mmCIF file with all atom_site columns, C-alpha atoms in Angstrom:
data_model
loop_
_atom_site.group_PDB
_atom_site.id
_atom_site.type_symbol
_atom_site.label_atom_id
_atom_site.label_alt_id
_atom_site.label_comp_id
_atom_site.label_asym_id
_atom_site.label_entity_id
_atom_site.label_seq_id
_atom_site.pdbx_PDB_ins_code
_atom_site.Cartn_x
_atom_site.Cartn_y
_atom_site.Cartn_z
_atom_site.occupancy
_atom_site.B_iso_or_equiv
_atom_site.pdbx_formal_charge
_atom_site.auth_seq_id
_atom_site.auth_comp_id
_atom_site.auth_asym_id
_atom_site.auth_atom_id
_atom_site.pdbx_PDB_model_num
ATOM 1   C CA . UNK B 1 1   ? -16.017 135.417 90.066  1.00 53.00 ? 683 UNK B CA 1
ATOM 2   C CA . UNK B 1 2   ? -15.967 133.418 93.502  1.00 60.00 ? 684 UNK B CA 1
ATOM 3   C CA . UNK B 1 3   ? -12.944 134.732 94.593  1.00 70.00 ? 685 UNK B CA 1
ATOM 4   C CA . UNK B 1 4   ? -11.962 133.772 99.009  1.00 78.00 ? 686 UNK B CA 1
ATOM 5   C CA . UNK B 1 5   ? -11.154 136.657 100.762 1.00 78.00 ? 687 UNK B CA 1
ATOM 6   C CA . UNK B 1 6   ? -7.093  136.883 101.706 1.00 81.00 ? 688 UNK B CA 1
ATOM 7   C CA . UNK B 1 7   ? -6.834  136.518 105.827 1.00 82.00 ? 689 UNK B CA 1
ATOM 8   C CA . UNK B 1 8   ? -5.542  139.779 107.060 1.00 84.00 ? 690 UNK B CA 1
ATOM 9   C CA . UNK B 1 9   ? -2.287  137.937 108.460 1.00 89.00 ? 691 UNK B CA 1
ATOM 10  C CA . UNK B 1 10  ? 1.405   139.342 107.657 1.00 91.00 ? 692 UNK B CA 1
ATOM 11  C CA . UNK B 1 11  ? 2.303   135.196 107.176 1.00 94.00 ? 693 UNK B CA 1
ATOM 12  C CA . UNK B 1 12  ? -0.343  134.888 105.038 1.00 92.00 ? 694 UNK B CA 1
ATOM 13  C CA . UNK B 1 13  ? -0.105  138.275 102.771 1.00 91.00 ? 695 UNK B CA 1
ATOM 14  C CA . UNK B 1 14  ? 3.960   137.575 102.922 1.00 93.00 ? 696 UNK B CA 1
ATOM 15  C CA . UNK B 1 15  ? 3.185   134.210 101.169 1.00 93.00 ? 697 UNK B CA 1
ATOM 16  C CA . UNK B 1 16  ? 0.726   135.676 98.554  1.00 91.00 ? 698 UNK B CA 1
ATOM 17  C CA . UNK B 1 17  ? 3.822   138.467 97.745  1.00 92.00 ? 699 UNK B CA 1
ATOM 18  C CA . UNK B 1 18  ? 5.944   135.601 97.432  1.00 92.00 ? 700 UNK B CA 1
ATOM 19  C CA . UNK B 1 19  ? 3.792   133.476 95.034  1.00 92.00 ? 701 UNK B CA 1
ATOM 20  C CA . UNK B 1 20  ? 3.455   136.578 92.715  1.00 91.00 ? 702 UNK B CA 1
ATOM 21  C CA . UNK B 1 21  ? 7.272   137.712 92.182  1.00 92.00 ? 703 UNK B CA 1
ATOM 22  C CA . UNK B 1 22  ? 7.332   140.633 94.850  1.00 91.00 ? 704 UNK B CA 1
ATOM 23  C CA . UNK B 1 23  ? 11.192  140.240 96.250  1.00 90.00 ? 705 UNK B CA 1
ATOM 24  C CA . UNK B 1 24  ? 11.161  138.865 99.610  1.00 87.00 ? 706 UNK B CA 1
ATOM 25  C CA . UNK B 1 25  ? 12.544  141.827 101.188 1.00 86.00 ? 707 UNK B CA 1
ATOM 26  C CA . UNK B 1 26  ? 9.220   143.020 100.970 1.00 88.00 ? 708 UNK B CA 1
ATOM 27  C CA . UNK B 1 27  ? 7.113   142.480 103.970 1.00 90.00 ? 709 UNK B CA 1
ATOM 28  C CA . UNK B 1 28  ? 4.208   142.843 106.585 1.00 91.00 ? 710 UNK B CA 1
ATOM 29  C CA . UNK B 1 29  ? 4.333   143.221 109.630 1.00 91.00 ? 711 UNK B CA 1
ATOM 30  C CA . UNK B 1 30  ? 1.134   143.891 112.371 1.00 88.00 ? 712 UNK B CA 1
ATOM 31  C CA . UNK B 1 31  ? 1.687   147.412 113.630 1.00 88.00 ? 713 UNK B CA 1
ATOM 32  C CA . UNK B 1 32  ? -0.665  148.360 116.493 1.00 85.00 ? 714 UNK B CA 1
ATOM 33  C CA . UNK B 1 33  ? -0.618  152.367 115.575 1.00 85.00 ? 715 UNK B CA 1
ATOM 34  C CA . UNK B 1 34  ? 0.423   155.181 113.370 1.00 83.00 ? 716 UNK B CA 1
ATOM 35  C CA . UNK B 1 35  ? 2.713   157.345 116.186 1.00 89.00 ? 717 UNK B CA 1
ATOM 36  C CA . UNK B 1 36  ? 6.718   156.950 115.624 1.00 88.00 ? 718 UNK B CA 1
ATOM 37  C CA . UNK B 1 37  ? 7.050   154.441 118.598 1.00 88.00 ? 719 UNK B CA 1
ATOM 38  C CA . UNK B 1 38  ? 4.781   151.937 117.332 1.00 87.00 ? 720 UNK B CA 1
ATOM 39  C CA . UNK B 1 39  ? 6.554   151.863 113.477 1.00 86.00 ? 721 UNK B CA 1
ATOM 40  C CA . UNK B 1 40  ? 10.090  152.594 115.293 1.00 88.00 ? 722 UNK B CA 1
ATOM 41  C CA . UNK B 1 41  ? 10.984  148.599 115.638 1.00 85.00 ? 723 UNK B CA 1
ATOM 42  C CA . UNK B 1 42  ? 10.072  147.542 111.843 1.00 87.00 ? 724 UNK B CA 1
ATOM 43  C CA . UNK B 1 43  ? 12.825  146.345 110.068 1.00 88.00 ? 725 UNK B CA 1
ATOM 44  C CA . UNK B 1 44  ? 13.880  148.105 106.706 1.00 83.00 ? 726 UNK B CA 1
ATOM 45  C CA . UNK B 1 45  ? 12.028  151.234 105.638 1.00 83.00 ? 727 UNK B CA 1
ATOM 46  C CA . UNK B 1 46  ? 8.155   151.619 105.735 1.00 81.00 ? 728 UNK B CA 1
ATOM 47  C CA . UNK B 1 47  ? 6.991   152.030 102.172 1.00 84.00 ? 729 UNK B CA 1
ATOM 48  C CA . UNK B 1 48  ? 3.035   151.164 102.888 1.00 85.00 ? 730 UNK B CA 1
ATOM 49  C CA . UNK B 1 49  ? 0.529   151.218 105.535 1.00 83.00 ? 731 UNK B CA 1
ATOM 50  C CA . UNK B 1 50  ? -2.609  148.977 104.963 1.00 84.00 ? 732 UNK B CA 1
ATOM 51  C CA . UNK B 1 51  ? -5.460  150.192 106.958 1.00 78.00 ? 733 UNK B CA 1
ATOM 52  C CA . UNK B 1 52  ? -8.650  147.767 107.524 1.00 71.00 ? 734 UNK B CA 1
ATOM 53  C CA . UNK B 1 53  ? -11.579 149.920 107.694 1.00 71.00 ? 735 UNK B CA 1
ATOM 54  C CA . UNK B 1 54  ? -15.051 149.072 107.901 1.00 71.00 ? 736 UNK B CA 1
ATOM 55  C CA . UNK B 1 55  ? -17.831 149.214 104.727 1.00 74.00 ? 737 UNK B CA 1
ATOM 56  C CA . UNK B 1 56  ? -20.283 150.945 106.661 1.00 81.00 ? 738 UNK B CA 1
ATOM 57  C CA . UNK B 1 57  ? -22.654 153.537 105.190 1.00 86.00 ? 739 UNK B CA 1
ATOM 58  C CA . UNK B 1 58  ? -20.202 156.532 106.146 1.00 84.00 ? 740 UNK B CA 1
ATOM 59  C CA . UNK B 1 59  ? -17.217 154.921 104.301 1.00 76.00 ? 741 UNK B CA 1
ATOM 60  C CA . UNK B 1 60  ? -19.723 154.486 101.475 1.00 77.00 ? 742 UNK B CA 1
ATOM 61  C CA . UNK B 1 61  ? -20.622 157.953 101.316 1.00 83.00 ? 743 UNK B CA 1
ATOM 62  C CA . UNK B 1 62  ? -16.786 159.298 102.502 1.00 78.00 ? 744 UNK B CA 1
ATOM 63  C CA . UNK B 1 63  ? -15.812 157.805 99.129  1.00 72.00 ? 745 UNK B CA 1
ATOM 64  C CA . UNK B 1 64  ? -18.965 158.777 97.040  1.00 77.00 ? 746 UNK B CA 1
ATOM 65  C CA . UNK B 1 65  ? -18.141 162.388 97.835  1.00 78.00 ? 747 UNK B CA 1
ATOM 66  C CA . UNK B 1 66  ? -14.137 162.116 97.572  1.00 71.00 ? 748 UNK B CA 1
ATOM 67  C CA . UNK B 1 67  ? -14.510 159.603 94.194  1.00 64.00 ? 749 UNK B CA 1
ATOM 68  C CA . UNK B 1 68  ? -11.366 158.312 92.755  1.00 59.00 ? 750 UNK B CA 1
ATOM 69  C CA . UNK B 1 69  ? -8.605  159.948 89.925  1.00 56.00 ? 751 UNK B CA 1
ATOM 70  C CA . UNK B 1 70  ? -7.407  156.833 88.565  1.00 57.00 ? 752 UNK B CA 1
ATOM 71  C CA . UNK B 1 71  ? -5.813  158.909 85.934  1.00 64.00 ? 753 UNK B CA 1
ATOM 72  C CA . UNK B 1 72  ? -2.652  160.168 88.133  1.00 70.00 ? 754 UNK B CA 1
ATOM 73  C CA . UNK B 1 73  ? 0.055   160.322 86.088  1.00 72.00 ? 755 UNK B CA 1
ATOM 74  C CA . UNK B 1 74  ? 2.513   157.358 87.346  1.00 75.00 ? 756 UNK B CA 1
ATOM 75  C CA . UNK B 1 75  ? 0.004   155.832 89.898  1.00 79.00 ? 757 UNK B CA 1
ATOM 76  C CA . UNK B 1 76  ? -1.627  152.116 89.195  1.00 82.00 ? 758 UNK B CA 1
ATOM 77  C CA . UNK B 1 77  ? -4.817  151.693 89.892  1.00 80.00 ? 759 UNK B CA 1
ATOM 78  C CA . UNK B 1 78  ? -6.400  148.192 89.210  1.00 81.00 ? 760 UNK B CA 1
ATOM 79  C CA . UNK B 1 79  ? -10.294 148.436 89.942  1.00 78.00 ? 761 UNK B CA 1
ATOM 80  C CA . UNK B 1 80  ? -11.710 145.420 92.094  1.00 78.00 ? 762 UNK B CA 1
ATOM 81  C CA . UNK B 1 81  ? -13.609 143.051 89.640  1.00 77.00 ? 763 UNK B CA 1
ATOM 82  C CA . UNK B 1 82  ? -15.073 140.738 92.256  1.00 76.00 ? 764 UNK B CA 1
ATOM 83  C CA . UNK B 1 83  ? -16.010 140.332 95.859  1.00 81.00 ? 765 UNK B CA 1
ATOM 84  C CA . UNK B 1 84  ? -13.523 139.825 98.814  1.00 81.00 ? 766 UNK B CA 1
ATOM 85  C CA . UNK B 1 85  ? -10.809 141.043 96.767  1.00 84.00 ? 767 UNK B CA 1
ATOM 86  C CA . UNK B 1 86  ? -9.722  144.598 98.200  1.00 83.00 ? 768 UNK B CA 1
ATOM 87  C CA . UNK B 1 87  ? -7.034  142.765 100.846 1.00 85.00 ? 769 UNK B CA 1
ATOM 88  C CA . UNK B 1 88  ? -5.570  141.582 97.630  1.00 87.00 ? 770 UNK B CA 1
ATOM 89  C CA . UNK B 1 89  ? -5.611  144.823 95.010  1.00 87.00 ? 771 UNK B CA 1
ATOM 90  C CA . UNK B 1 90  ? -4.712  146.661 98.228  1.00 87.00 ? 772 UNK B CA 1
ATOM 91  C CA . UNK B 1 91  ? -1.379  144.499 98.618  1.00 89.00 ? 773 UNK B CA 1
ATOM 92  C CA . UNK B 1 92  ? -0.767  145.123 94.557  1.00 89.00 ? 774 UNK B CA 1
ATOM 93  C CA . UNK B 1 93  ? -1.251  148.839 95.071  1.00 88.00 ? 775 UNK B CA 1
ATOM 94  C CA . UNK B 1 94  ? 0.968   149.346 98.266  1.00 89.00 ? 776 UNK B CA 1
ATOM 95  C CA . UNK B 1 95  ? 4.314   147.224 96.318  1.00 88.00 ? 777 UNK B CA 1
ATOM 96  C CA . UNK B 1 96  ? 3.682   148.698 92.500  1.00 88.00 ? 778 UNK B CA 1
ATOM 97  C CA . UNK B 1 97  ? 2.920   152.385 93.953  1.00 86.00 ? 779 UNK B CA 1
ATOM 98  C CA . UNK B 1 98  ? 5.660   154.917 95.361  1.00 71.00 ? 780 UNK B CA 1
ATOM 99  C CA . UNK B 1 99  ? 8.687   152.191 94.695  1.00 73.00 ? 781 UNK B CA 1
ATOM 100 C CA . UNK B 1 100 ? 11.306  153.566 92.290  1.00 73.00 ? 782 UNK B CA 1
ATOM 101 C CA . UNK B 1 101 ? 13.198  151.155 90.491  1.00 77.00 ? 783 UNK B CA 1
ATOM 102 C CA . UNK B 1 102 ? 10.745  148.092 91.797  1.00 82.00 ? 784 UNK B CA 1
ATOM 103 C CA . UNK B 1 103 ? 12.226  144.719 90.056  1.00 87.00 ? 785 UNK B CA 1
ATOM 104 C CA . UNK B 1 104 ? 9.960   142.024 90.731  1.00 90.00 ? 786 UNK B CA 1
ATOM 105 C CA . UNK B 1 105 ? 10.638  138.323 89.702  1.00 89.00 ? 787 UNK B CA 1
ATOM 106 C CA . UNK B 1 106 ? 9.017   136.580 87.078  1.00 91.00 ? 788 UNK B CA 1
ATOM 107 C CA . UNK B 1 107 ? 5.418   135.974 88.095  1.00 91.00 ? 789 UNK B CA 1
ATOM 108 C CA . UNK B 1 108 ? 1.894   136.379 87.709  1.00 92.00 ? 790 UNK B CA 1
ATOM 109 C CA . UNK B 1 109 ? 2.327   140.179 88.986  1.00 90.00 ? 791 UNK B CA 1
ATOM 110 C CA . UNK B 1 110 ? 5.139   140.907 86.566  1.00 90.00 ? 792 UNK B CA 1
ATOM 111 C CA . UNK B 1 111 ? 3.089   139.735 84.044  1.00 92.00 ? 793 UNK B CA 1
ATOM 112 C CA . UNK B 1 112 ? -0.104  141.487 84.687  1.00 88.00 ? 794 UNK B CA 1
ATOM 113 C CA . UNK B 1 113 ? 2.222   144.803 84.698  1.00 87.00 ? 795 UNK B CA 1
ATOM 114 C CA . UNK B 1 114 ? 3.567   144.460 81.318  1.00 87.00 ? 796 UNK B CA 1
ATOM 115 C CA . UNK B 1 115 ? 0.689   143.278 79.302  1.00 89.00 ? 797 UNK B CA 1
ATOM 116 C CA . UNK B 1 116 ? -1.199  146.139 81.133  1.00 82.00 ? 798 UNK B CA 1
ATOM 117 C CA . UNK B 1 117 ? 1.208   148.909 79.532  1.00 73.00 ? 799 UNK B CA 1
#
């Protein structure tokens, strides 16, 4: 499955979220570090942090030794089916993990969620 990779842009991942259902008061912002100050000016509450990190041979062997439990009680976990997805899955997993009460709009994500219960 030939699948373009999403542009790691908070205009362009805002527009994706849009497209899918996720409420608009959802959104990404660029945030230059992880220390108070540089989170500080967000607007609204930080609920994710998407970190881009290179698939060099340590990250492949980092996540060889750590694996994955994608049996966590009350966690989704979609597994990548195709190249240049992970920018996309990534966005799924930061809105439908950790959000009590999430009510997304009718969409293709919405839809995904239900039939996969």
């Amino acid at each position: 499955m030939a699948v373009n990779a999403i542009e790691s842009n908070p205009d362009v991942m805002n527009k994706l979220l849009a497209a899918i259902g996720v409420p608009e008061t959802f959104k990404i912002h660029d945030v230059l570090g992880t220390e108070e100050q540089d989170v500080a000016d967000l607007p609204g509450n930080l609920k994710a942090l998407l970190l881009l990190l290179p698939k060099d041979d340590f990250y492949k062997e980092a996540l060889a030794e750590k694996g994955s439990d994608s049996e966590a009680p009350g966690v989704t976990f979609i597994q990548q089916a195709g190249e240049n997805m992970c920018g996309t899955v990534c966005l799924i997993h930061a809105v439908v993990n950790g959000i009590e009460d999430l009510q997304l709009g009718v969409g293709p994500l919405k839809s995904f969620l239900d039939d996969s219960k």
